[in-house]
Amino acid sequence: DQQVKQNSPSLSVQEGRISILNCDYTNSMFDYFLWYKKYPAEGPTFLISISSIKDKNEDGRFTVFLNKSAKHLSLHIVPSQPGDSAVYFCAASEGNNDMRFGAGTRLTVKP
Amino acid sequence: DAGVIQSPRHEVTEMGQEVTLRCKPISGHDYLFWYRQTMMRGLELLIYFNNNVPIDDSGMPEDRFSAKMPNASFSTLKIQPSEPRDSAVYFCASSLAPGINYGYTFGSGTRLTVV
């Protein structure tokens, strides 16, 4: 049973435009959410996170939005750059329990 | 610290053979996780350890899979016998804590191909 779902396996965006990556979850007890970025032949690296007490967290070009009622979060990248091309994983955890990851979305930013 | 170190980077083996994947976590990290990445399910948690003790192995797919952590600086994931459907990228990650406020540090992964 996948508790964290990323329904779009891929996304293609033009350089300079906004990239929006979506993530849905089923466990209402999740209280911390993270996004990881993965380049080919490398392990995932932490990108940005948000606690369930917030609905938005911003870090430079990256903003994560959380809609608890809809059990939905999204990652916005503005403006998108070719170097952002990677696989993005959404992850969620409940308290100090281990994280659950989504299947990932492959973002391609075209020059 | 060199980060989480996994070996080998690539492994090709024949069906039925034993495969051993290795991981060295970041020094001082008390938690170690083994994940498997597949196209359909993304990163699946197989097992995790706290202070060298297995805490949750419910993600281990079958008895063919086993994991050990004999000391704080080394862990192995063994598949015996291996099958073609085990082909995937296996990641090891370590952390100060399993959940909130602590990102996991991942190794570069081992790409396993069972033919």
mmCIF file of C-alpha atoms in Angstrom:
data_model
loop_
_atom_site.group_PDB
_atom_site.id
_atom_site.type_symbol
_atom_site.label_atom_id
_atom_site.label_comp_id
_atom_site.label_asym_id
_atom_site.label_seq_id
_atom_site.Cartn_x
_atom_site.Cartn_y
_atom_site.Cartn_z
ATOM 1 C CA ASP A 1 0.000 0.000 0.000
ATOM 2 C CA GLN A 2 1.628 3.173 -1.214
ATOM 3 C CA GLN A 3 1.018 5.894 1.317
ATOM 4 C CA VAL A 4 2.812 8.524 -0.742
ATOM 5 C CA LYS A 5 1.951 8.877 -4.398
ATOM 6 C CA GLN A 6 3.431 10.856 -7.234
ATOM 7 C CA ASN A 7 1.071 10.273 -10.107
ATOM 8 C CA SER A 8 3.106 12.009 -12.780
ATOM 9 C CA PRO A 9 6.139 9.935 -13.747
ATOM 10 C CA SER A 10 7.543 12.752 -15.856
ATOM 11 C CA LEU A 11 7.289 16.479 -16.475
ATOM 12 C CA SER A 12 8.863 18.629 -19.161
ATOM 13 C CA VAL A 13 9.206 22.400 -18.755
ATOM 14 C CA GLN A 14 10.854 25.203 -20.690
ATOM 15 C CA GLU A 15 13.776 26.985 -19.065
ATOM 16 C CA GLY A 16 12.635 30.058 -17.151
ATOM 17 C CA ARG A 17 9.110 28.754 -16.611
ATOM 18 C CA ILE A 18 7.613 27.330 -13.460
ATOM 19 C CA SER A 19 7.868 23.617 -12.647
ATOM 20 C CA ILE A 20 5.158 22.189 -10.408
ATOM 21 C CA LEU A 21 5.611 18.713 -9.008
ATOM 22 C CA ASN A 22 2.732 17.134 -7.140
ATOM 23 C CA CYS A 23 2.466 14.596 -4.362
ATOM 24 C CA ASP A 24 -0.506 13.028 -2.580
ATOM 25 C CA TYR A 25 -0.557 11.036 0.622
ATOM 26 C CA THR A 26 -3.084 8.850 2.371
ATOM 27 C CA ASN A 27 -1.876 8.752 5.969
ATOM 28 C CA SER A 28 -3.379 11.693 7.841
ATOM 29 C CA MET A 29 -0.874 11.127 10.644
ATOM 30 C CA PHE A 30 2.053 12.242 8.512
ATOM 31 C CA ASP A 31 3.396 15.452 9.985
ATOM 32 C CA TYR A 32 6.601 16.105 8.102
ATOM 33 C CA PHE A 33 7.200 16.184 4.392
ATOM 34 C CA LEU A 34 10.361 16.361 2.357
ATOM 35 C CA TRP A 35 11.466 16.581 -1.234
ATOM 36 C CA TYR A 36 14.570 14.830 -2.475
ATOM 37 C CA LYS A 37 16.331 15.367 -5.764
ATOM 38 C CA LYS A 38 18.186 12.611 -7.556
ATOM 39 C CA TYR A 39 20.625 12.874 -10.437
ATOM 40 C CA PRO A 40 21.563 9.799 -12.495
ATOM 41 C CA ALA A 41 24.079 7.496 -10.827
ATOM 42 C CA GLU A 42 23.817 9.402 -7.551
ATOM 43 C CA GLY A 43 21.838 8.910 -4.375
ATOM 44 C CA PRO A 44 18.913 11.201 -3.563
ATOM 45 C CA THR A 45 19.805 14.452 -1.811
ATOM 46 C CA PHE A 46 17.616 16.478 0.498
ATOM 47 C CA LEU A 47 16.073 19.540 -1.147
ATOM 48 C CA ILE A 48 13.404 21.140 1.029
ATOM 49 C CA SER A 49 10.972 20.175 3.769
ATOM 50 C CA ILE A 50 7.807 21.360 5.483
ATOM 51 C CA SER A 51 6.176 20.635 8.794
ATOM 52 C CA SER A 52 2.439 20.014 8.980
ATOM 53 C CA ILE A 53 2.001 23.149 11.097
ATOM 54 C CA LYS A 54 2.876 25.224 8.034
ATOM 55 C CA ASP A 55 1.336 25.495 4.606
ATOM 56 C CA LYS A 56 4.306 26.976 2.787
ATOM 57 C CA ASN A 57 8.070 26.883 2.963
ATOM 58 C CA GLU A 58 10.351 28.740 0.615
ATOM 59 C CA ASP A 59 14.053 28.363 -0.123
ATOM 60 C CA GLY A 60 15.332 30.388 -3.016
ATOM 61 C CA ARG A 61 13.758 29.158 -6.231
ATOM 62 C CA PHE A 62 12.075 26.265 -4.431
ATOM 63 C CA THR A 63 8.766 26.496 -2.604
ATOM 64 C CA VAL A 64 6.791 23.654 -1.088
ATOM 65 C CA PHE A 65 3.062 24.038 -0.460
ATOM 66 C CA LEU A 66 1.071 21.791 1.846
ATOM 67 C CA ASN A 67 -2.702 21.343 1.742
ATOM 68 C CA LYS A 68 -3.530 19.117 4.701
ATOM 69 C CA SER A 69 -7.236 18.905 4.019
ATOM 70 C CA ALA A 70 -6.537 17.577 0.546
ATOM 71 C CA LYS A 71 -3.526 15.526 1.700
ATOM 72 C CA HIS A 72 -1.568 17.125 -1.083
ATOM 73 C CA LEU A 73 1.745 18.869 -1.403
ATOM 74 C CA SER A 74 3.533 20.422 -4.294
ATOM 75 C CA LEU A 75 6.994 21.648 -5.131
ATOM 76 C CA HIS A 76 7.331 24.789 -7.222
ATOM 77 C CA ILE A 77 10.560 25.686 -8.952
ATOM 78 C CA VAL A 78 10.723 29.214 -10.312
ATOM 79 C CA PRO A 79 12.439 29.906 -12.607
ATOM 80 C CA SER A 80 13.317 26.430 -13.810
ATOM 81 C CA GLN A 81 16.863 25.830 -14.989
ATOM 82 C CA PRO A 82 18.365 22.997 -17.066
ATOM 83 C CA GLY A 83 20.380 21.943 -13.996
ATOM 84 C CA ASP A 84 17.109 21.212 -12.217
ATOM 85 C CA SER A 85 16.564 18.245 -14.531
ATOM 86 C CA ALA A 86 16.467 15.264 -12.185
ATOM 87 C CA VAL A 87 14.108 12.840 -10.511
ATOM 88 C CA TYR A 88 12.235 14.372 -7.583
ATOM 89 C CA PHE A 89 10.979 12.202 -4.744
ATOM 90 C CA CYS A 90 8.345 13.260 -2.276
ATOM 91 C CA ALA A 91 8.653 11.759 1.231
ATOM 92 C CA ALA A 92 6.564 11.852 4.395
ATOM 93 C CA SER A 93 6.997 10.749 7.977
ATOM 94 C CA GLU A 94 4.891 10.429 11.099
ATOM 95 C CA GLY A 95 6.631 11.673 14.190
ATOM 96 C CA ASN A 96 9.972 9.975 14.485
ATOM 97 C CA ASN A 97 9.029 7.044 12.316
ATOM 98 C CA ASP A 98 10.829 6.263 9.111
ATOM 99 C CA MET A 99 10.039 8.117 5.918
ATOM 100 C CA ARG A 100 7.883 6.838 3.087
ATOM 101 C CA PHE A 101 8.755 7.844 -0.432
ATOM 102 C CA GLY A 102 6.763 8.326 -3.592
ATOM 103 C CA ALA A 103 7.682 6.765 -6.921
ATOM 104 C CA GLY A 104 9.372 9.932 -8.164
ATOM 105 C CA THR A 105 8.795 12.400 -10.994
ATOM 106 C CA ARG A 106 11.408 12.923 -13.670
ATOM 107 C CA LEU A 107 11.707 16.633 -14.452
ATOM 108 C CA THR A 108 13.260 17.745 -17.711
ATOM 109 C CA VAL A 109 13.980 21.439 -18.151
ATOM 110 C CA LYS A 110 14.595 22.306 -21.780
ATOM 111 C CA PRO A 111 16.917 25.174 -22.701
ATOM 112 C CA ASP B 1 33.325 12.550 6.228
ATOM 113 C CA ALA B 2 33.050 10.888 2.809
ATOM 114 C CA GLY B 3 29.331 10.372 3.178
ATOM 115 C CA VAL B 4 27.532 7.065 2.935
ATOM 116 C CA ILE B 5 29.641 4.617 0.987
ATOM 117 C CA GLN B 6 28.142 1.705 -0.887
ATOM 118 C CA SER B 7 29.854 -1.090 -2.758
ATOM 119 C CA PRO B 8 29.857 -2.346 -5.360
ATOM 120 C CA ARG B 9 28.442 0.356 -7.644
ATOM 121 C CA HIS B 10 27.321 -2.250 -10.150
ATOM 122 C CA GLU B 11 26.721 -5.945 -9.756
ATOM 123 C CA VAL B 12 25.749 -8.382 -12.468
ATOM 124 C CA THR B 13 25.040 -11.904 -11.376
ATOM 125 C CA GLU B 14 23.328 -15.016 -12.586
ATOM 126 C CA MET B 15 20.026 -16.176 -11.234
ATOM 127 C CA GLY B 16 20.484 -18.390 -8.207
ATOM 128 C CA GLN B 17 23.734 -16.827 -7.089
ATOM 129 C CA GLU B 18 24.251 -15.117 -3.765
ATOM 130 C CA VAL B 19 24.651 -11.352 -3.829
ATOM 131 C CA THR B 20 26.019 -9.203 -1.014
ATOM 132 C CA LEU B 21 25.673 -5.428 -0.995
ATOM 133 C CA ARG B 22 27.708 -3.359 1.434
ATOM 134 C CA CYS B 23 27.238 -0.045 3.168
ATOM 135 C CA LYS B 24 29.305 2.208 5.398
ATOM 136 C CA PRO B 25 27.161 4.873 7.078
ATOM 137 C CA ILE B 26 28.259 8.312 8.176
ATOM 138 C CA SER B 27 30.120 8.154 11.454
ATOM 139 C CA GLY B 28 27.853 9.112 14.325
ATOM 140 C CA HIS B 29 24.620 8.346 12.525
ATOM 141 C CA ASP B 30 22.638 5.925 14.656
ATOM 142 C CA TYR B 31 20.146 4.932 11.977
ATOM 143 C CA LEU B 32 20.814 2.993 8.811
ATOM 144 C CA PHE B 33 18.253 2.280 6.103
ATOM 145 C CA TRP B 34 18.211 0.010 3.101
ATOM 146 C CA TYR B 35 15.969 1.081 0.210
ATOM 147 C CA ARG B 36 15.229 -0.435 -3.161
ATOM 148 C CA GLN B 37 14.354 1.800 -6.080
ATOM 149 C CA THR B 38 11.997 0.487 -8.731
ATOM 150 C CA MET B 39 10.175 2.242 -11.535
ATOM 151 C CA MET B 40 6.756 1.453 -10.186
ATOM 152 C CA ARG B 41 7.197 2.005 -6.470
ATOM 153 C CA GLY B 42 10.025 4.462 -6.197
ATOM 154 C CA LEU B 43 12.072 4.103 -3.026
ATOM 155 C CA GLU B 44 10.843 1.181 -0.966
ATOM 156 C CA LEU B 45 12.105 0.779 2.565
ATOM 157 C CA LEU B 46 13.431 -2.728 3.067
ATOM 158 C CA ILE B 47 14.811 -2.563 6.605
ATOM 159 C CA TYR B 48 16.289 -0.112 9.057
ATOM 160 C CA PHE B 49 18.611 -0.367 12.026
ATOM 161 C CA ASN B 50 19.031 1.714 15.147
ATOM 162 C CA ASN B 51 22.353 1.338 16.924
ATOM 163 C CA ASN B 52 23.039 -1.814 14.900
ATOM 164 C CA VAL B 53 19.733 -3.446 15.896
ATOM 165 C CA PRO B 54 17.112 -4.179 13.209
ATOM 166 C CA ILE B 55 13.984 -2.202 14.060
ATOM 167 C CA ASP B 56 11.650 -2.776 11.144
ATOM 168 C CA ASP B 57 12.206 -5.412 8.488
ATOM 169 C CA SER B 58 8.621 -5.548 7.259
ATOM 170 C CA GLY B 59 9.711 -4.272 3.871
ATOM 171 C CA MET B 60 12.035 -7.191 3.196
ATOM 172 C CA PRO B 61 10.276 -8.900 0.294
ATOM 173 C CA GLU B 62 11.108 -12.521 1.009
ATOM 174 C CA ASP B 63 13.206 -14.831 3.105
ATOM 175 C CA ARG B 64 15.769 -14.681 0.339
ATOM 176 C CA PHE B 65 16.664 -11.214 1.639
ATOM 177 C CA SER B 66 18.637 -10.705 4.817
ATOM 178 C CA ALA B 67 20.472 -7.753 6.337
ATOM 179 C CA LYS B 68 23.010 -7.446 9.081
ATOM 180 C CA MET B 69 24.788 -4.668 10.885
ATOM 181 C CA PRO B 70 27.631 -6.220 12.863
ATOM 182 C CA ASN B 71 28.949 -2.828 13.979
ATOM 183 C CA ALA B 72 28.219 0.876 13.720
ATOM 184 C CA SER B 73 30.267 1.325 10.571
ATOM 185 C CA PHE B 74 29.149 -1.539 8.379
ATOM 186 C CA SER B 75 26.006 -3.182 7.073
ATOM 187 C CA THR B 76 25.267 -5.812 4.463
ATOM 188 C CA LEU B 77 22.207 -6.718 2.458
ATOM 189 C CA LYS B 78 22.282 -10.261 1.140
ATOM 190 C CA ILE B 79 20.083 -11.924 -1.452
ATOM 191 C CA GLN B 80 20.285 -15.692 -1.662
ATOM 192 C CA PRO B 81 19.312 -17.038 -4.117
ATOM 193 C CA SER B 82 18.971 -14.037 -6.413
ATOM 194 C CA GLU B 83 16.238 -13.809 -9.050
ATOM 195 C CA PRO B 84 15.823 -11.570 -12.121
ATOM 196 C CA ARG B 85 13.004 -9.636 -10.411
ATOM 197 C CA ASP B 86 15.511 -8.516 -7.779
ATOM 198 C CA SER B 87 17.161 -6.328 -10.410
ATOM 199 C CA ALA B 88 16.983 -2.751 -9.122
ATOM 200 C CA VAL B 89 19.080 -0.020 -7.571
ATOM 201 C CA TYR B 90 19.632 -0.556 -3.866
ATOM 202 C CA PHE B 91 20.336 2.467 -1.695
ATOM 203 C CA CYS B 92 21.701 2.685 1.776
ATOM 204 C CA ALA B 93 21.026 5.802 3.834
ATOM 205 C CA SER B 94 21.975 6.930 7.296
ATOM 206 C CA SER B 95 20.571 9.509 9.664
ATOM 207 C CA LEU B 96 20.795 10.910 13.155
ATOM 208 C CA ALA B 97 17.112 10.056 13.576
ATOM 209 C CA PRO B 98 14.484 8.339 11.434
ATOM 210 C CA GLY B 99 11.974 11.078 10.883
ATOM 211 C CA ILE B 100 11.324 14.740 11.353
ATOM 212 C CA ASN B 101 13.939 17.415 11.072
ATOM 213 C CA TYR B 102 16.607 15.019 9.929
ATOM 214 C CA GLY B 103 17.196 14.445 6.287
ATOM 215 C CA TYR B 104 18.636 11.153 5.290
ATOM 216 C CA THR B 105 22.023 10.973 3.618
ATOM 217 C CA PHE B 106 22.000 8.464 0.831
ATOM 218 C CA GLY B 107 24.815 6.529 -0.736
ATOM 219 C CA SER B 108 25.258 6.419 -4.504
ATOM 220 C CA GLY B 109 23.504 3.090 -4.716
ATOM 221 C CA THR B 110 24.288 -0.352 -6.081
ATOM 222 C CA ARG B 111 22.741 -1.228 -9.408
ATOM 223 C CA LEU B 112 21.990 -4.941 -9.316
ATOM 224 C CA THR B 113 21.266 -6.900 -12.466
ATOM 225 C CA VAL B 114 20.300 -10.538 -12.160
ATOM 226 C CA VAL B 115 20.327 -12.392 -15.465
#
